[in-house]
Amino acid sequence: MNDKERTIMDCVNRAQLAINDWQCSGEIYYLEQAKAEISEAVLLSDELAKEKPVFLQYSAEVQGCVVSSDLCDTPEEALEDIRPDLVVGELVIVYKQKESQWHPYIDMDDLIENFISQADDEAGEGAEAWCDFISGNALAQARKELDEQLNDVLEAWLRKHKVEAGWYDRAGIEGTYRFCGDKFIRVSKAGDDA
């Protein structure tokens, strides 16, 4: 799951919580909050759908082994790359690889829990009122605002310093091949290997 998908899930989860609060209290405020969260989720979903296509690389592995080739531009290059490690008759799986879209993010719930833990360590029972206040409904909108601001700052910092995931994730199977000594024979194609 990439950063945008995670943010969409967070919006939907917050909308569900707001609906639960409305069901308990009957206050329209919670329905408005749920509507805002769903609207944000829809906007993010639209942005996600418009993202550029993913550039694929390929790697090959001997079936049942962890022997992996380097990333290659074509499936044929991946097969040739692993050829020296093969014994006649072995099955080779060629995997599609896509550049990871993962980006770190600040999870506000975890951050608030960390603050509560710090306050508890510092003051024990004396911090209960503060802990209840910072995690309560009165600050729900303020926490959302802080979440957005902190993640905007983090995103700007990552962009400024060109910090990217730098790894590839598997994006499926291109096909499976049997090594016949001088050539590879395709025994299944993408979709047949699932």
mmCIF file of C-alpha atoms in Angstrom:
data_model
loop_
_atom_site.group_PDB
_atom_site.id
_atom_site.type_symbol
_atom_site.label_atom_id
_atom_site.label_comp_id
_atom_site.label_asym_id
_atom_site.label_seq_id
_atom_site.Cartn_x
_atom_site.Cartn_y
_atom_site.Cartn_z
ATOM 1 C CA MET A 1 0.000 0.000 0.000
ATOM 2 C CA ASN A 2 1.490 3.337 -0.978
ATOM 3 C CA ASP A 3 1.292 6.610 0.931
ATOM 4 C CA LYS A 4 -1.800 7.904 -0.908
ATOM 5 C CA GLU A 5 -3.681 4.642 -0.475
ATOM 6 C CA ARG A 6 -2.828 4.709 3.233
ATOM 7 C CA THR A 7 -4.082 8.300 3.493
ATOM 8 C CA ILE A 8 -7.333 7.332 1.745
ATOM 9 C CA MET A 9 -7.786 4.481 4.226
ATOM 10 C CA ASP A 10 -7.116 6.895 7.112
ATOM 11 C CA CYS A 11 -9.810 9.266 5.775
ATOM 12 C CA VAL A 12 -12.326 6.442 5.478
ATOM 13 C CA ASN A 13 -11.492 5.212 8.984
ATOM 14 C CA ARG A 14 -11.949 8.710 10.428
ATOM 15 C CA ALA A 15 -15.278 9.006 8.564
ATOM 16 C CA GLN A 16 -16.421 5.731 10.113
ATOM 17 C CA LEU A 17 -15.462 6.965 13.571
ATOM 18 C CA ALA A 18 -17.387 10.203 12.983
ATOM 19 C CA ILE A 19 -20.456 8.212 11.899
ATOM 20 C CA ASN A 20 -20.161 6.120 15.062
ATOM 21 C CA ASP A 21 -19.994 9.324 17.131
ATOM 22 C CA TRP A 22 -23.101 10.630 15.331
ATOM 23 C CA GLN A 23 -24.956 7.394 16.064
ATOM 24 C CA CYS A 24 -24.136 7.759 19.759
ATOM 25 C CA SER A 25 -24.788 11.488 20.095
ATOM 26 C CA GLY A 26 -27.088 12.484 17.237
ATOM 27 C CA GLU A 27 -24.998 15.637 16.684
ATOM 28 C CA ILE A 28 -24.914 16.813 13.048
ATOM 29 C CA TYR A 29 -21.322 17.972 13.516
ATOM 30 C CA TYR A 30 -20.172 14.352 13.265
ATOM 31 C CA LEU A 31 -22.001 13.813 9.965
ATOM 32 C CA GLU A 32 -20.335 16.933 8.583
ATOM 33 C CA GLN A 33 -16.968 15.621 9.739
ATOM 34 C CA ALA A 34 -17.674 12.250 8.047
ATOM 35 C CA LYS A 35 -18.697 14.050 4.846
ATOM 36 C CA ALA A 36 -15.446 16.048 4.843
ATOM 37 C CA GLU A 37 -13.371 12.885 5.329
ATOM 38 C CA ILE A 38 -15.186 11.026 2.538
ATOM 39 C CA SER A 39 -14.792 14.046 0.229
ATOM 40 C CA GLU A 40 -11.071 14.085 0.910
ATOM 41 C CA ALA A 41 -10.860 10.333 0.245
ATOM 42 C CA VAL A 42 -12.630 10.796 -3.108
ATOM 43 C CA LEU A 43 -10.257 13.620 -4.122
ATOM 44 C CA LEU A 44 -7.222 11.536 -3.212
ATOM 45 C CA SER A 45 -8.648 8.559 -5.110
ATOM 46 C CA ASP A 46 -9.034 10.748 -8.199
ATOM 47 C CA GLU A 47 -5.414 11.913 -7.871
ATOM 48 C CA LEU A 48 -4.233 8.333 -7.452
ATOM 49 C CA ALA A 49 -6.058 7.283 -10.616
ATOM 50 C CA LYS A 50 -4.304 10.047 -12.614
ATOM 51 C CA GLU A 51 -0.778 9.106 -11.539
ATOM 52 C CA LYS A 52 1.748 8.285 -14.236
ATOM 53 C CA PRO A 53 2.100 4.687 -15.418
ATOM 54 C CA VAL A 54 4.636 2.549 -13.592
ATOM 55 C CA PHE A 55 7.959 1.750 -15.294
ATOM 56 C CA LEU A 56 8.580 -1.981 -14.991
ATOM 57 C CA GLN A 57 11.835 -3.839 -14.526
ATOM 58 C CA TYR A 58 12.247 -7.606 -14.465
ATOM 59 C CA SER A 59 14.031 -10.168 -12.326
ATOM 60 C CA ALA A 60 14.241 -13.944 -12.553
ATOM 61 C CA GLU A 61 14.385 -16.629 -9.871
ATOM 62 C CA VAL A 62 14.797 -20.369 -10.020
ATOM 63 C CA GLN A 63 11.528 -21.834 -8.796
ATOM 64 C CA GLY A 64 11.791 -22.833 -5.169
ATOM 65 C CA CYS A 65 15.075 -20.973 -4.589
ATOM 66 C CA VAL A 66 15.977 -17.516 -3.414
ATOM 67 C CA VAL A 67 18.590 -17.066 -6.181
ATOM 68 C CA SER A 68 17.661 -13.733 -7.689
ATOM 69 C CA SER A 69 19.008 -11.801 -10.632
ATOM 70 C CA ASP A 70 19.582 -8.083 -10.869
ATOM 71 C CA LEU A 71 16.849 -5.874 -12.268
ATOM 72 C CA CYS A 72 16.737 -5.938 -16.052
ATOM 73 C CA ASP A 73 14.915 -3.903 -18.700
ATOM 74 C CA THR A 74 13.303 -6.894 -20.431
ATOM 75 C CA PRO A 75 12.223 -10.424 -19.470
ATOM 76 C CA GLU A 76 14.778 -11.790 -21.962
ATOM 77 C CA GLU A 77 17.607 -9.936 -20.204
ATOM 78 C CA ALA A 78 16.453 -11.320 -16.840
ATOM 79 C CA LEU A 79 16.547 -14.870 -18.228
ATOM 80 C CA GLU A 80 20.024 -14.364 -19.687
ATOM 81 C CA ASP A 81 21.209 -12.856 -16.417
ATOM 82 C CA ILE A 82 20.282 -15.977 -14.446
ATOM 83 C CA ARG A 83 21.404 -18.490 -17.124
ATOM 84 C CA PRO A 84 24.851 -19.206 -15.539
ATOM 85 C CA ASP A 85 23.171 -20.410 -12.316
ATOM 86 C CA LEU A 86 20.824 -22.888 -14.029
ATOM 87 C CA VAL A 87 20.752 -26.636 -14.488
ATOM 88 C CA VAL A 88 18.901 -28.103 -17.475
ATOM 89 C CA GLY A 89 15.235 -28.672 -16.669
ATOM 90 C CA GLU A 90 14.915 -26.040 -13.941
ATOM 91 C CA LEU A 91 11.914 -23.739 -13.904
ATOM 92 C CA VAL A 92 12.566 -19.992 -13.874
ATOM 93 C CA ILE A 93 9.993 -17.403 -12.852
ATOM 94 C CA VAL A 94 10.346 -13.925 -14.336
ATOM 95 C CA TYR A 95 8.868 -11.272 -12.060
ATOM 96 C CA LYS A 96 7.677 -7.809 -12.996
ATOM 97 C CA GLN A 97 9.190 -5.222 -10.650
ATOM 98 C CA LYS A 98 7.977 -1.657 -10.169
ATOM 99 C CA GLU A 99 9.658 1.202 -8.379
ATOM 100 C CA SER A 100 8.213 1.497 -4.894
ATOM 101 C CA GLN A 101 5.836 4.407 -4.365
ATOM 102 C CA TRP A 102 6.177 4.176 -0.585
ATOM 103 C CA HIS A 103 6.741 7.376 1.352
ATOM 104 C CA PRO A 104 7.101 7.673 5.107
ATOM 105 C CA TYR A 105 4.323 9.463 6.930
ATOM 106 C CA ILE A 106 3.586 10.609 10.444
ATOM 107 C CA ASP A 107 0.790 8.618 12.051
ATOM 108 C CA MET A 108 -1.066 11.039 14.302
ATOM 109 C CA ASP A 109 -2.615 8.275 16.413
ATOM 110 C CA ASP A 110 0.841 6.860 17.171
ATOM 111 C CA LEU A 111 2.171 10.338 17.912
ATOM 112 C CA ILE A 112 -0.665 11.111 20.343
ATOM 113 C CA GLU A 113 -0.137 7.725 22.035
ATOM 114 C CA ASN A 114 3.548 8.616 22.367
ATOM 115 C CA PHE A 115 2.641 11.980 23.947
ATOM 116 C CA ILE A 116 0.258 10.246 26.363
ATOM 117 C CA SER A 117 2.970 7.768 27.314
ATOM 118 C CA GLN A 118 5.433 10.618 27.894
ATOM 119 C CA ALA A 119 2.915 12.496 30.046
ATOM 120 C CA ASP A 120 2.148 9.349 32.026
ATOM 121 C CA ASP A 121 5.872 8.740 32.604
ATOM 122 C CA GLU A 122 6.315 12.350 33.692
ATOM 123 C CA ALA A 123 3.271 12.849 35.920
ATOM 124 C CA GLY A 124 1.501 9.516 36.321
ATOM 125 C CA GLU A 125 -2.125 9.954 37.428
ATOM 126 C CA GLY A 126 -1.621 13.717 37.481
ATOM 127 C CA ALA A 127 -1.525 13.681 33.678
ATOM 128 C CA GLU A 128 -4.886 11.902 33.224
ATOM 129 C CA ALA A 129 -6.876 15.072 32.517
ATOM 130 C CA TRP A 130 -4.310 16.248 29.973
ATOM 131 C CA CYS A 131 -4.231 12.804 28.310
ATOM 132 C CA ASP A 132 -8.030 12.697 28.110
ATOM 133 C CA PHE A 133 -8.118 16.202 26.638
ATOM 134 C CA ILE A 134 -5.432 15.675 23.980
ATOM 135 C CA SER A 135 -7.016 12.406 22.819
ATOM 136 C CA GLY A 136 -10.654 13.468 23.204
ATOM 137 C CA ASN A 137 -13.323 14.651 20.780
ATOM 138 C CA ALA A 138 -12.720 18.317 21.601
ATOM 139 C CA LEU A 139 -9.366 18.200 19.786
ATOM 140 C CA ALA A 140 -10.369 15.851 16.934
ATOM 141 C CA GLN A 141 -10.331 18.597 14.311
ATOM 142 C CA ALA A 142 -7.149 20.124 15.753
ATOM 143 C CA ARG A 143 -5.404 16.714 15.580
ATOM 144 C CA LYS A 144 -6.460 16.367 11.952
ATOM 145 C CA GLU A 145 -5.031 19.823 11.236
ATOM 146 C CA LEU A 146 -1.760 18.917 12.984
ATOM 147 C CA ASP A 147 -1.625 15.622 11.068
ATOM 148 C CA GLU A 148 -1.910 17.464 7.744
ATOM 149 C CA GLN A 149 0.641 20.121 8.704
ATOM 150 C CA LEU A 150 3.231 17.652 9.988
ATOM 151 C CA ASN A 151 2.879 15.412 6.939
ATOM 152 C CA ASP A 152 3.125 18.443 4.611
ATOM 153 C CA VAL A 153 6.374 19.429 6.330
ATOM 154 C CA LEU A 154 7.676 15.859 6.094
ATOM 155 C CA GLU A 155 6.752 15.642 2.404
ATOM 156 C CA ALA A 156 8.491 18.959 1.655
ATOM 157 C CA TRP A 157 11.593 17.813 3.522
ATOM 158 C CA LEU A 158 11.669 14.496 1.619
ATOM 159 C CA ARG A 159 11.290 16.333 -1.693
ATOM 160 C CA LYS A 160 13.971 18.914 -0.812
ATOM 161 C CA HIS A 161 16.507 16.230 0.035
ATOM 162 C CA LYS A 162 15.368 13.876 -2.759
ATOM 163 C CA VAL A 163 14.625 11.057 -0.321
ATOM 164 C CA GLU A 164 12.850 8.257 -2.177
ATOM 165 C CA ALA A 165 12.206 4.617 -1.376
ATOM 166 C CA GLY A 166 14.861 3.444 -3.848
ATOM 167 C CA TRP A 167 13.678 -0.147 -4.015
ATOM 168 C CA TYR A 168 11.433 -2.159 -6.280
ATOM 169 C CA ASP A 169 8.320 -4.115 -5.344
ATOM 170 C CA ARG A 170 7.030 -7.165 -7.143
ATOM 171 C CA ALA A 171 4.223 -6.250 -9.509
ATOM 172 C CA GLY A 172 3.288 -9.737 -10.640
ATOM 173 C CA ILE A 173 4.654 -12.565 -12.719
ATOM 174 C CA GLU A 174 5.621 -12.062 -16.362
ATOM 175 C CA GLY A 175 5.901 -15.782 -17.007
ATOM 176 C CA THR A 176 7.477 -19.129 -16.120
ATOM 177 C CA TYR A 177 10.155 -20.743 -18.306
ATOM 178 C CA ARG A 178 11.881 -24.126 -18.403
ATOM 179 C CA PHE A 179 15.638 -24.018 -19.069
ATOM 180 C CA CYS A 180 16.526 -26.476 -21.824
ATOM 181 C CA GLY A 181 20.273 -25.911 -21.975
ATOM 182 C CA ASP A 182 20.473 -23.692 -25.030
ATOM 183 C CA LYS A 183 17.140 -21.908 -24.754
ATOM 184 C CA PHE A 184 14.190 -21.147 -22.504
ATOM 185 C CA ILE A 185 10.736 -22.532 -23.244
ATOM 186 C CA ARG A 186 7.798 -20.610 -21.855
ATOM 187 C CA VAL A 187 5.531 -22.915 -19.858
ATOM 188 C CA SER A 188 3.104 -20.264 -18.620
ATOM 189 C CA LYS A 189 2.459 -16.567 -19.086
ATOM 190 C CA ALA A 190 1.303 -13.783 -16.824
ATOM 191 C CA GLY A 191 -1.954 -14.683 -15.122
ATOM 192 C CA ASP A 192 -1.429 -18.439 -15.506
ATOM 193 C CA ASP A 193 0.994 -18.537 -12.550
ATOM 194 C CA ALA A 194 -1.309 -17.166 -9.868
#
